[in-house]
Amino acid sequence: MIIFVGLRFFFQPQAAATGYGVPAKENGDSAYLTIKGLRDLVSGLIGLALLAFSDADAAAWFMVVVALTPLGDTVIVLRNGGTKAVAFGIHAATAAVVLISAALLFAA
């Protein structure tokens, strides 16, 4: 999923930023939107590589660490005028799903 979010930041940056919870300025934010897209794309690809070529514990530890990203995104949205619904409904919920997935991988 995060791979598609990253790609959206490349092809529809303004819409992706709005979906993130902090709409971008019409000018001046293009580099940051590209950075966000690249970060998400690479994170997703690393996760896929670990799932495909590593053991479940390595993938689980990756997911535990990666959960820091949506937790940080929650704070970023709240500090920059985004709604609590987006901050918690998208970003904090994503962190919870990632951590649950990590727990399932540890149990595998």
N, CA, C and O atoms as a Tinker XYZ file with bonds, in Angstrom:
   432  protein
     1  N      0.823000   -1.198000    0.000000    73     2
     2  CA     0.000000    0.000000    0.000000    64     1     3
     3  C      0.865000    1.259000    0.000000    63     2     4     5
     4  O      0.599000    2.190000   -0.761000    81     3
     5  N      1.889000    1.299000    0.837000    73     3     6
     6  CA     2.707000    2.509000    0.936000    64     5     7
     7  C      3.437000    2.783000   -0.374000    63     6     8     9
     8  O      3.774000    3.931000   -0.664000    81     7
     9  N      3.681000    1.755000   -1.157000    73     7    10
    10  CA     4.295000    1.955000   -2.473000    64     9    11
    11  C      3.372000    2.807000   -3.336000    63    10    12    13
    12  O      3.834000    3.711000   -4.032000    81    11
    13  N      2.081000    2.527000   -3.296000    73    11    14
    14  CA     1.128000    3.300000   -4.087000    64    13    15
    15  C      0.997000    4.730000   -3.571000    63    14    16    17
    16  O      0.827000    5.663000   -4.356000    81    15
    17  N      1.077000    4.903000   -2.258000    73    15    18
    18  CA     1.066000    6.257000   -1.695000    64    17    19
    19  C      2.277000    7.030000   -2.208000    63    18    20    21
    20  O      2.152000    8.186000   -2.611000    81    19
    21  N      3.442000    6.397000   -2.192000    73    19    22
    22  CA     4.651000    7.046000   -2.696000    64    21    23
    23  C      4.527000    7.430000   -4.152000    63    22    24    25
    24  O      4.897000    8.537000   -4.542000    81    23
    25  N      4.006000    6.518000   -4.958000    73    23    26
    26  CA     3.838000    6.821000   -6.382000    64    25    27
    27  C      2.852000    7.966000   -6.601000    63    26    28    29
    28  O      3.022000    8.770000   -7.517000    81    27
    29  N      1.832000    8.036000   -5.765000    73    27    30
    30  CA     0.863000    9.134000   -5.889000    64    29    31
    31  C      1.539000   10.482000   -5.668000    63    30    32    33
    32  O      1.182000   11.467000   -6.315000    81    31
    33  N      2.507000   10.535000   -4.763000    73    31    34
    34  CA     3.222000   11.794000   -4.532000    64    33    35
    35  C      4.043000   12.209000   -5.750000    63    34    36    37
    36  O      4.329000   13.393000   -5.927000    81    35
    37  N      4.422000   11.256000   -6.585000    73    35    38
    38  CA     5.130000   11.596000   -7.824000    64    37    39
    39  C      4.175000   12.105000   -8.898000    63    38    40    41
    40  O      4.492000   13.053000   -9.617000    81    39
    41  N      3.001000   11.474000   -9.006000    73    39    42
    42  CA     2.114000   11.754000  -10.129000    64    41    43
    43  C      0.961000   12.700000   -9.805000    63    42    44    45
    44  O      0.451000   13.367000  -10.705000    81    43
    45  N      0.543000   12.775000   -8.557000    73    43    46
    46  CA    -0.525000   13.671000   -8.118000    64    45    47
    47  C     -0.127000   14.299000   -6.784000    63    46    48    49
    48  O     -0.789000   14.071000   -5.773000    81    47
    49  N      0.935000   15.078000   -6.773000    73    47    50
    50  CA     1.486000   15.545000   -5.499000    64    49    51
    51  C      0.527000   16.385000   -4.657000    63    50    52    53
    52  O      0.473000   16.214000   -3.439000    81    51
    53  N     -0.217000   17.274000   -5.271000    73    51    54
    54  CA    -1.128000   18.116000   -4.489000    64    53    55
    55  C     -2.232000   17.278000   -3.850000    63    54    56    57
    56  O     -2.545000   17.451000   -2.672000    81    55
    57  N     -2.816000   16.380000   -4.623000    73    55    58
    58  CA    -3.869000   15.509000   -4.089000    64    57    59
    59  C     -3.311000   14.581000   -3.009000    63    58    60    61
    60  O     -3.972000   14.327000   -2.002000    81    59
    61  N     -2.112000   14.084000   -3.218000    73    59    62
    62  CA    -1.495000   13.199000   -2.230000    64    61    63
    63  C     -1.239000   13.940000   -0.925000    63    62    64    65
    64  O     -1.457000   13.391000    0.155000    81    63
    65  N     -0.781000   15.179000   -1.018000    73    63    66
    66  CA    -0.528000   15.973000    0.191000    64    65    67
    67  C     -1.822000   16.229000    0.949000    63    66    68    69
    68  O     -1.850000   16.164000    2.178000    81    67
    69  N     -2.881000   16.517000    0.224000    73    67    70
    70  CA    -4.172000   16.724000    0.869000    64    69    71
    71  C     -4.626000   15.437000    1.556000    63    70    72    73
    72  O     -5.134000   15.474000    2.676000    81    71
    73  N     -4.444000   14.314000    0.893000    73    71    74
    74  CA    -4.794000   13.028000    1.490000    64    73    75
    75  C     -3.958000   12.702000    2.710000    63    74    76    77
    76  O     -4.424000   12.028000    3.629000    81    75
    77  N     -2.719000   13.180000    2.720000    73    75    78
    78  CA    -1.822000   12.989000    3.864000    64    77    79
    79  C     -2.353000   13.727000    5.092000    63    78    80    81
    80  O     -2.164000   13.289000    6.227000    81    79
    81  N     -3.017000   14.845000    4.844000    73    79    82
    82  CA    -3.597000   15.604000    5.946000    64    81    83
    83  C     -3.058000   17.000000    6.091000    63    82    84    85
    84  O     -3.557000   17.772000    6.910000    81    83
    85  N     -2.045000   17.348000    5.312000    73    83    86
    86  CA    -1.476000   18.696000    5.329000    64    85    87
    87  C     -1.364000   19.151000    3.876000    63    86    88    89
    88  O     -0.381000   18.839000    3.204000    81    87
    89  N     -2.364000   19.885000    3.388000    73    87    90
    90  CA    -2.304000   20.327000    1.993000    64    89    91
    91  C     -1.034000   21.123000    1.714000    63    90    92    93
    92  O     -0.577000   21.908000    2.546000    81    91
    93  N     -0.476000   20.904000    0.530000    73    91    94
    94  CA     0.757000   21.592000    0.140000    64    93    95
    95  C      0.438000   22.969000   -0.424000    63    94    96    97
    96  O     -0.649000   23.216000   -0.945000    81    95
    97  N      1.407000   23.843000   -0.303000    73    95    98
    98  CA     1.289000   25.154000   -0.929000    64    97    99
    99  C      1.387000   24.971000   -2.438000    63    98   100   101
   100  O      2.034000   24.039000   -2.915000    81    99
   101  N      0.754000   25.846000   -3.173000    73    99   102
   102  CA     0.760000   25.735000   -4.634000    64   101   103
   103  C      2.159000   25.855000   -5.222000    63   102   104   105
   104  O      2.448000   25.264000   -6.263000    81   103
   105  N      3.029000   26.614000   -4.565000    73   103   106
   106  CA     4.399000   26.748000   -5.076000    64   105   107
   107  C      5.375000   26.565000   -3.921000    63   106   108   109
   108  O      5.099000   26.953000   -2.787000    81   107
   109  N      6.496000   25.978000   -4.225000    73   107   110
   110  CA     7.545000   25.869000   -3.226000    64   109   111
   111  C      7.645000   24.552000   -2.493000    63   110   112   113
   112  O      8.634000   24.306000   -1.802000    81   111
   113  N      6.648000   23.703000   -2.625000    73   111   114
   114  CA     6.686000   22.441000   -1.894000    64   113   115
   115  C      7.039000   21.237000   -2.762000    63   114   116   117
   116  O      7.051000   20.112000   -2.262000    81   115
   117  N      7.322000   21.436000   -4.022000    73   115   118
   118  CA     7.491000   20.291000   -4.920000    64   117   119
   119  C      8.621000   19.361000   -4.481000    63   118   120   121
   120  O      8.484000   18.142000   -4.578000    81   119
   121  N      9.719000   19.908000   -4.008000    73   119   122
   122  CA    10.828000   19.050000   -3.571000    64   121   123
   123  C     10.415000   18.203000   -2.369000    63   122   124   125
   124  O     10.752000   17.022000   -2.299000    81   123
   125  N      9.696000   18.793000   -1.433000    73   123   126
   126  CA     9.285000   18.045000   -0.250000    64   125   127
   127  C      8.262000   16.966000   -0.594000    63   126   128   129
   128  O      8.260000   15.892000    0.008000    81   127
   129  N      7.406000   17.251000   -1.548000    73   127   130
   130  CA     6.440000   16.243000   -1.970000    64   129   131
   131  C      7.145000   15.074000   -2.650000    63   130   132   133
   132  O      6.761000   13.920000   -2.463000    81   131
   133  N      8.165000   15.371000   -3.429000    73   131   134
   134  CA     8.942000   14.319000   -4.076000    64   133   135
   135  C      9.704000   13.500000   -3.037000    63   134   136   137
   136  O      9.780000   12.276000   -3.141000    81   135
   137  N     10.264000   14.172000   -2.040000    73   135   138
   138  CA    10.968000   13.470000   -0.957000    64   137   139
   139  C     10.010000   12.524000   -0.235000    63   138   140   141
   140  O     10.356000   11.375000    0.039000    81   139
   141  N      8.823000   13.004000    0.068000    73   139   142
   142  CA     7.813000   12.177000    0.741000    64   141   143
   143  C      7.477000   10.959000   -0.109000    63   142   144   145
   144  O      7.393000    9.842000    0.400000    81   143
   145  N      7.286000   11.178000   -1.399000    73   143   146
   146  CA     6.981000   10.067000   -2.294000    64   145   147
   147  C      8.099000    9.048000   -2.343000    63   146   148   149
   148  O      7.855000    7.842000   -2.301000    81   147
   149  N      9.320000    9.531000   -2.433000    73   147   150
   150  CA    10.475000    8.637000   -2.486000    64   149   151
   151  C     10.610000    7.843000   -1.191000    63   150   152   153
   152  O     10.867000    6.639000   -1.221000    81   151
   153  N     10.438000    8.514000   -0.059000    73   151   154
   154  CA    10.519000    7.838000    1.243000    64   153   155
   155  C      9.497000    6.709000    1.328000    63   154   156   157
   156  O      9.826000    5.599000    1.746000    81   155
   157  N      8.278000    6.988000    0.939000    73   155   158
   158  CA     7.235000    5.968000    1.014000    64   157   159
   159  C      7.496000    4.823000    0.042000    63   158   160   161
   160  O      7.333000    3.654000    0.394000    81   159
   161  N      7.898000    5.155000   -1.171000    73   159   162
   162  CA     8.183000    4.130000   -2.174000    64   161   163
   163  C      9.299000    3.198000   -1.706000    63   162   164   165
   164  O      9.162000    1.977000   -1.775000    81   163
   165  N     10.394000    3.770000   -1.233000    73   163   166
   166  CA    11.541000    2.965000   -0.797000    64   165   167
   167  C     11.188000    2.132000    0.434000    63   166   168   169
   168  O     11.578000    0.968000    0.521000    81   167
   169  N     10.462000    2.707000    1.375000    73   167   170
   170  CA    10.055000    1.937000    2.561000    64   169   171
   171  C      9.241000    0.715000    2.163000    63   170   172   173
   172  O      9.444000   -0.376000    2.696000    81   171
   173  N      8.332000    0.901000    1.236000    73   171   174
   174  CA     7.524000   -0.220000    0.774000    64   173   175
   175  C      8.339000   -1.277000    0.061000    63   174   176   177
   176  O      8.124000   -2.473000    0.258000    81   175
   177  N      9.278000   -0.838000   -0.770000    73   175   178
   178  CA    10.113000   -1.795000   -1.504000    64   177   179
   179  C     11.035000   -2.580000   -0.573000    63   178   180   181
   180  O     11.262000   -3.771000   -0.783000    81   179
   181  N     11.562000   -1.920000    0.446000    73   179   182
   182  CA    12.395000   -2.628000    1.426000    64   181   183
   183  C     11.561000   -3.685000    2.151000    63   182   184   185
   184  O     12.007000   -4.815000    2.348000    81   183
   185  N     10.351000   -3.303000    2.541000    73   183   186
   186  CA     9.473000   -4.263000    3.201000    64   185   187
   187  C      9.170000   -5.469000    2.327000    63   186   188   189
   188  O      9.194000   -6.605000    2.800000    81   187
   189  N      8.886000   -5.226000    1.052000    73   187   190
   190  CA     8.634000   -6.341000    0.130000    64   189   191
   191  C      9.860000   -7.232000   -0.019000    63   190   192   193
   192  O      9.745000   -8.457000   -0.047000    81   191
   193  N     11.031000   -6.612000   -0.114000    73   191   194
   194  CA    12.267000   -7.392000   -0.243000    64   193   195
   195  C     12.487000   -8.261000    0.993000    63   194   196   197
   196  O     12.876000   -9.423000    0.875000    81   195
   197  N     12.242000   -7.705000    2.169000    73   195   198
   198  CA    12.402000   -8.495000    3.391000    64   197   199
   199  C     11.408000   -9.644000    3.444000    63   198   200   201
   200  O     11.761000  -10.759000    3.830000    81   199
   201  N     10.171000   -9.375000    3.059000    73   199   202
   202  CA     9.174000  -10.446000    3.055000    64   201   203
   203  C      9.531000  -11.548000    2.060000    63   202   204   205
   204  O      9.289000  -12.729000    2.312000    81   203
   205  N     10.106000  -11.152000    0.935000    73   203   206
   206  CA    10.421000  -12.126000   -0.113000    64   205   207
   207  C     11.716000  -12.893000    0.147000    63   206   208   209
   208  O     11.811000  -14.076000   -0.179000    81   207
   209  N     12.709000  -12.230000    0.729000    73   207   210
   210  CA    14.052000  -12.822000    0.767000    64   209   211
   211  C     14.633000  -13.000000    2.167000    63   210   212   213
   212  O     15.806000  -13.346000    2.309000    81   211
   213  N     13.832000  -12.769000    3.195000    73   211   214
   214  CA    14.340000  -12.873000    4.555000    64   213   215
   215  C     13.378000  -13.725000    5.375000    63   214   216   217
   216  O     12.408000  -14.271000    4.850000    81   215
   217  N     13.662000  -13.826000    6.654000    73   215   218
   218  CA    12.750000  -14.582000    7.500000    64   217   219
   219  C     11.714000  -13.655000    8.133000    63   218   220   221
   220  O     11.809000  -12.431000    8.040000    81   219
   221  N     10.735000  -14.264000    8.769000    73   219   222
   222  CA     9.628000  -13.508000    9.347000    64   221   223
   223  C     10.094000  -12.558000   10.442000    63   222   224   225
   224  O      9.561000  -11.456000   10.567000    81   223
   225  N     11.083000  -12.967000   11.241000    73   223   226
   226  CA    11.557000  -12.091000   12.315000    64   225   227
   227  C     12.180000  -10.810000   11.775000    63   226   228   229
   228  O     11.951000   -9.732000   12.323000    81   227
   229  N     12.960000  -10.914000   10.715000    73   227   230
   230  CA    13.569000   -9.713000   10.128000    64   229   231
   231  C     12.496000   -8.772000    9.603000    63   230   232   233
   232  O     12.570000   -7.561000    9.810000    81   231
   233  N     11.502000   -9.326000    8.925000    73   231   234
   234  CA    10.410000   -8.496000    8.413000    64   233   235
   235  C      9.621000   -7.877000    9.564000    63   234   236   237
   236  O      9.200000   -6.723000    9.478000    81   235
   237  N      9.420000   -8.630000   10.633000    73   235   238
   238  CA     8.684000   -8.117000   11.789000    64   237   239
   239  C      9.431000   -6.967000   12.453000    63   238   240   241
   240  O      8.825000   -5.948000   12.786000    81   239
   241  N     10.733000   -7.118000   12.649000    73   239   242
   242  CA    11.510000   -6.029000   13.248000    64   241   243
   243  C     11.502000   -4.791000   12.357000    63   242   244   245
   244  O     11.429000   -3.666000   12.851000    81   243
   245  N     11.576000   -4.997000   11.057000    73   243   246
   246  CA    11.465000   -3.875000   10.122000    64   245   247
   247  C     10.142000   -3.146000   10.339000    63   246   248   249
   248  O     10.106000   -1.916000   10.376000    81   247
   249  N      9.063000   -3.897000   10.480000    73   247   250
   250  CA     7.750000   -3.278000   10.649000    64   249   251
   251  C      7.633000   -2.546000   11.983000    63   250   252   253
   252  O      6.987000   -1.501000   12.061000    81   251
   253  N      8.246000   -3.081000   13.021000    73   251   254
   254  CA     8.237000   -2.377000   14.310000    64   253   255
   255  C      8.896000   -1.010000   14.155000    63   254   256   257
   256  O      8.370000   -0.002000   14.628000    81   255
   257  N     10.036000   -0.981000   13.499000    73   255   258
   258  CA    10.749000    0.286000   13.300000    64   257   259
   259  C      9.975000    1.199000   12.357000    63   258   260   261
   260  O      9.872000    2.401000   12.598000    81   259
   261  N      9.436000    0.638000   11.295000    73   259   262
   262  CA     8.694000    1.432000   10.311000    64   261   263
   263  C      7.441000    2.054000   10.921000    63   262   264   265
   264  O      6.975000    3.086000   10.438000    81   263
   265  N      6.892000    1.457000   11.960000    73   263   266
   266  CA     5.709000    2.022000   12.615000    64   265   267
   267  C      5.979000    3.418000   13.162000    63   266   268   269
   268  O      5.045000    4.184000   13.399000    81   267
   269  N      7.246000    3.751000   13.364000    73   267   270
   270  CA     7.583000    5.108000   13.810000    64   269   271
   271  C      7.194000    6.154000   12.768000    63   270   272   273
   272  O      6.883000    7.292000   13.119000    81   271
   273  N      7.210000    5.779000   11.500000    73   271   274
   274  CA     6.866000    6.739000   10.446000    64   273   275
   275  C      5.421000    7.208000   10.563000    63   274   276   277
   276  O      5.199000    8.417000   10.635000    81   275
   277  N      4.424000    6.322000   10.585000    73   275   278
   278  CA     3.066000    6.843000   10.722000    64   277   279
   279  C      2.795000    7.489000   12.083000    63   278   280   281
   280  O      1.947000    8.375000   12.185000    81   279
   281  N      3.502000    7.058000   13.122000    73   279   282
   282  CA     3.353000    7.755000   14.407000    64   281   283
   283  C      3.866000    9.188000   14.292000    63   282   284   285
   284  O      3.235000   10.122000   14.786000    81   283
   285  N      5.009000    9.352000   13.641000    73   283   286
   286  CA     5.527000   10.698000   13.390000    64   285   287
   287  C      4.601000   11.496000   12.499000    63   286   288   289
   288  O      4.412000   12.694000   12.708000    81   287
   289  N      4.022000   10.839000   11.503000    73   287   290
   290  CA     3.072000   11.518000   10.619000    64   289   291
   291  C      1.861000   12.019000   11.395000    63   290   292   293
   292  O      1.323000   13.083000   11.088000    81   291
   293  N      1.430000   11.261000   12.394000    73   291   294
   294  CA     0.319000   11.694000   13.244000    64   293   295
   295  C      0.638000   13.035000   13.888000    63   294   296   297
   296  O     -0.178000   13.956000   13.861000    81   295
   297  N      1.819000   13.137000   14.461000    73   295   298
   298  CA     2.247000   14.379000   15.120000    64   297   299
   299  C      2.372000   15.510000   14.102000    63   298   300   301
   300  O      1.954000   16.636000   14.373000    81   299
   301  N      2.942000   15.222000   12.940000    73   299   302
   302  CA     3.115000   16.244000   11.904000    64   301   303
   303  C      1.766000   16.810000   11.480000    63   302   304   305
   304  O      1.611000   18.026000   11.364000    81   303
   305  N      0.800000   15.945000   11.251000    73   303   306
   306  CA    -0.526000   16.410000   10.836000    64   305   307
   307  C     -1.144000   17.283000   11.923000    63   306   308   309
   308  O     -1.683000   18.350000   11.626000    81   307
   309  N     -1.073000   16.846000   13.171000    73   307   310
   310  CA    -1.663000   17.620000   14.268000    64   309   311
   311  C     -0.983000   18.972000   14.453000    63   310   312   313
   312  O     -1.651000   19.965000   14.739000    81   311
   313  N      0.322000   19.019000   14.296000    73   311   314
   314  CA     1.062000   20.274000   14.493000    64   313   315
   315  C      0.938000   21.241000   13.324000    63   314   316   317
   316  O      1.316000   22.407000   13.440000    81   315
   317  N      0.413000   20.769000   12.205000    73   315   318
   318  CA     0.347000   21.623000   11.024000    64   317   319
   319  C     -1.077000   21.861000   10.543000    63   318   320   321
   320  O     -1.314000   22.049000    9.350000    81   319
   321  N     -2.002000   21.851000   11.459000    73   319   322
   322  CA    -3.368000   22.238000   11.139000    64   321   323
   323  C     -4.243000   21.156000   10.549000    63   322   324   325
   324  O     -5.367000   21.431000   10.130000    81   323
   325  N     -3.751000   19.930000   10.508000    73   323   326
   326  CA    -4.583000   18.843000    9.999000    64   325   327
   327  C     -5.625000   18.442000   11.025000    63   326   328   329
   328  O     -5.544000   18.821000   12.193000    81   327
   329  N     -6.588000   17.686000   10.582000    73   327   330
   330  CA    -7.665000   17.278000   11.485000    64   329   331
   331  C     -7.255000   16.071000   12.326000    63   330   332   333
   332  O     -6.396000   15.279000   11.939000    81   331
   333  N     -7.893000   15.961000   13.479000    73   331   334
   334  CA    -7.661000   14.793000   14.328000    64   333   335
   335  C     -8.138000   13.523000   13.633000    63   334   336   337
   336  O     -7.560000   12.451000   13.813000    81   335
   337  N     -9.193000   13.654000   12.843000    73   335   338
   338  CA    -9.711000   12.485000   12.123000    64   337   339
   339  C     -8.657000   11.908000   11.192000    63   338   340   341
   340  O     -8.481000   10.691000   11.133000    81   339
   341  N     -7.957000   12.767000   10.468000    73   339   342
   342  CA    -6.905000   12.290000    9.562000    64   341   343
   343  C     -5.712000   11.794000   10.369000    63   342   344   345
   344  O     -5.164000   10.729000   10.083000    81   343
   345  N     -5.309000   12.565000   11.376000    73   343   346
   346  CA    -4.134000   12.190000   12.167000    64   345   347
   347  C     -4.305000   10.815000   12.803000    63   346   348   349
   348  O     -3.422000    9.961000   12.714000    81   347
   349  N     -5.443000   10.617000   13.438000    73   347   350
   350  CA    -5.651000    9.352000   14.143000    64   349   351
   351  C     -6.290000    8.285000   13.256000    63   350   352   353
   352  O     -5.945000    7.107000   13.347000    81   351
   353  N     -7.219000    8.700000   12.403000    73   351   354
   354  CA    -7.930000    7.750000   11.555000    64   353   355
   355  C     -7.087000    7.163000   10.445000    63   354   356   357
   356  O     -7.330000    6.039000   10.007000    81   355
   357  N     -6.099000    7.912000    9.983000    73   355   358
   358  CA    -5.216000    7.404000    8.932000    64   357   359
   359  C     -3.865000    7.008000    9.512000    63   358   360   361
   360  O     -3.468000    5.846000    9.431000    81   359
   361  N     -3.161000    7.971000   10.095000    73   359   362
   362  CA    -1.768000    7.741000   10.474000    64   361   363
   363  C     -1.612000    6.868000   11.721000    63   362   364   365
   364  O     -0.858000    5.896000   11.694000    81   363
   365  N     -2.303000    7.195000   12.802000    73   363   366
   366  CA    -2.192000    6.364000   14.009000    64   365   367
   367  C     -2.767000    4.971000   13.756000    63   366   368   369
   368  O     -2.234000    3.976000   14.246000    81   367
   369  N     -3.854000    4.906000   12.991000    73   367   370
   370  CA    -4.430000    3.601000   12.651000    64   369   371
   371  C     -3.453000    2.780000   11.814000    63   370   372   373
   372  O     -3.348000    1.566000   11.992000    81   371
   373  N     -2.742000    3.437000   10.908000    73   371   374
   374  CA    -1.733000    2.737000   10.111000    64   373   375
   375  C     -0.646000    2.167000   11.010000    63   374   376   377
   376  O     -0.227000    1.023000   10.835000    81   375
   377  N     -0.187000    2.964000   11.972000    73   375   378
   378  CA     0.835000    2.480000   12.904000    64   377   379
   379  C      0.331000    1.248000   13.653000    63   378   380   381
   380  O      1.074000    0.284000   13.840000    81   379
   381  N     -0.926000    1.282000   14.078000    73   379   382
   382  CA    -1.491000    0.139000   14.797000    64   381   383
   383  C     -1.536000   -1.105000   13.912000    63   382   384   385
   384  O     -1.190000   -2.199000   14.358000    81   383
   385  N     -1.959000   -0.941000   12.665000    73   383   386
   386  CA    -2.021000   -2.079000   11.738000    64   385   387
   387  C     -0.627000   -2.639000   11.478000    63   386   388   389
   388  O     -0.443000   -3.854000   11.419000    81   387
   389  N      0.350000   -1.755000   11.322000    73   387   390
   390  CA     1.730000   -2.197000   11.087000    64   389   391
   391  C      2.241000   -2.978000   12.299000    63   390   392   393
   392  O      2.883000   -4.017000   12.138000    81   391
   393  N      1.965000   -2.492000   13.496000    73   391   394
   394  CA     2.420000   -3.188000   14.703000    64   393   395
   395  C      1.707000   -4.528000   14.888000    63   394   396   397
   396  O      2.323000   -5.499000   15.327000    81   395
   397  N      0.428000   -4.587000   14.560000    73   395   398
   398  CA    -0.294000   -5.864000   14.622000    64   397   399
   399  C      0.297000   -6.843000   13.608000    63   398   400   401
   400  O      0.472000   -8.025000   13.905000    81   399
   401  N      0.598000   -6.346000   12.421000    73   399   402
   402  CA     1.223000   -7.196000   11.397000    64   401   403
   403  C      2.580000   -7.707000   11.865000    63   402   404   405
   404  O      2.933000   -8.862000   11.626000    81   403
   405  N      3.338000   -6.841000   12.531000    73   403   406
   406  CA     4.634000   -7.261000   13.069000    64   405   407
   407  C      4.444000   -8.365000   14.106000    63   406   408   409
   408  O      5.181000   -9.351000   14.111000    81   407
   409  N      3.462000   -8.198000   14.977000    73   407   410
   410  CA     3.201000   -9.221000   15.994000    64   409   411
   411  C      2.838000  -10.557000   15.347000    63   410   412   413
   412  O      3.269000  -11.613000   15.808000    81   411
   413  N      2.051000  -10.505000   14.285000    73   411   414
   414  CA     1.693000  -11.735000   13.578000    64   413   415
   415  C      2.913000  -12.382000   12.934000    63   414   416   417
   416  O      3.038000  -13.607000   12.920000    81   415
   417  N      3.803000  -11.566000   12.406000    73   415   418
   418  CA     5.033000  -12.113000   11.822000    64   417   419
   419  C      5.928000  -12.725000   12.898000    63   418   420   421
   420  O      6.543000  -13.766000   12.668000    81   419
   421  N      6.008000  -12.088000   14.071000    73   419   422
   422  CA     6.791000  -12.669000   15.168000    64   421   423
   423  C      6.218000  -14.026000   15.579000    63   422   424   425
   424  O      6.962000  -14.939000   15.939000    81   423
   425  N      4.897000  -14.148000   15.523000    73   423   426
   426  CA     4.239000  -15.391000   15.930000    64   425   427
   427  C      4.360000  -16.495000   14.879000    63   426   428   429
   428  O      4.158000  -17.671000   15.179000    81   427
   429  N      4.688000  -16.110000   13.658000    73   427   430
   430  CA     4.748000  -17.097000   12.556000    64   429   431
   431  C      5.909000  -18.055000   12.716000    63   430   432
   432  O      6.100000  -18.939000   11.881000    81   431
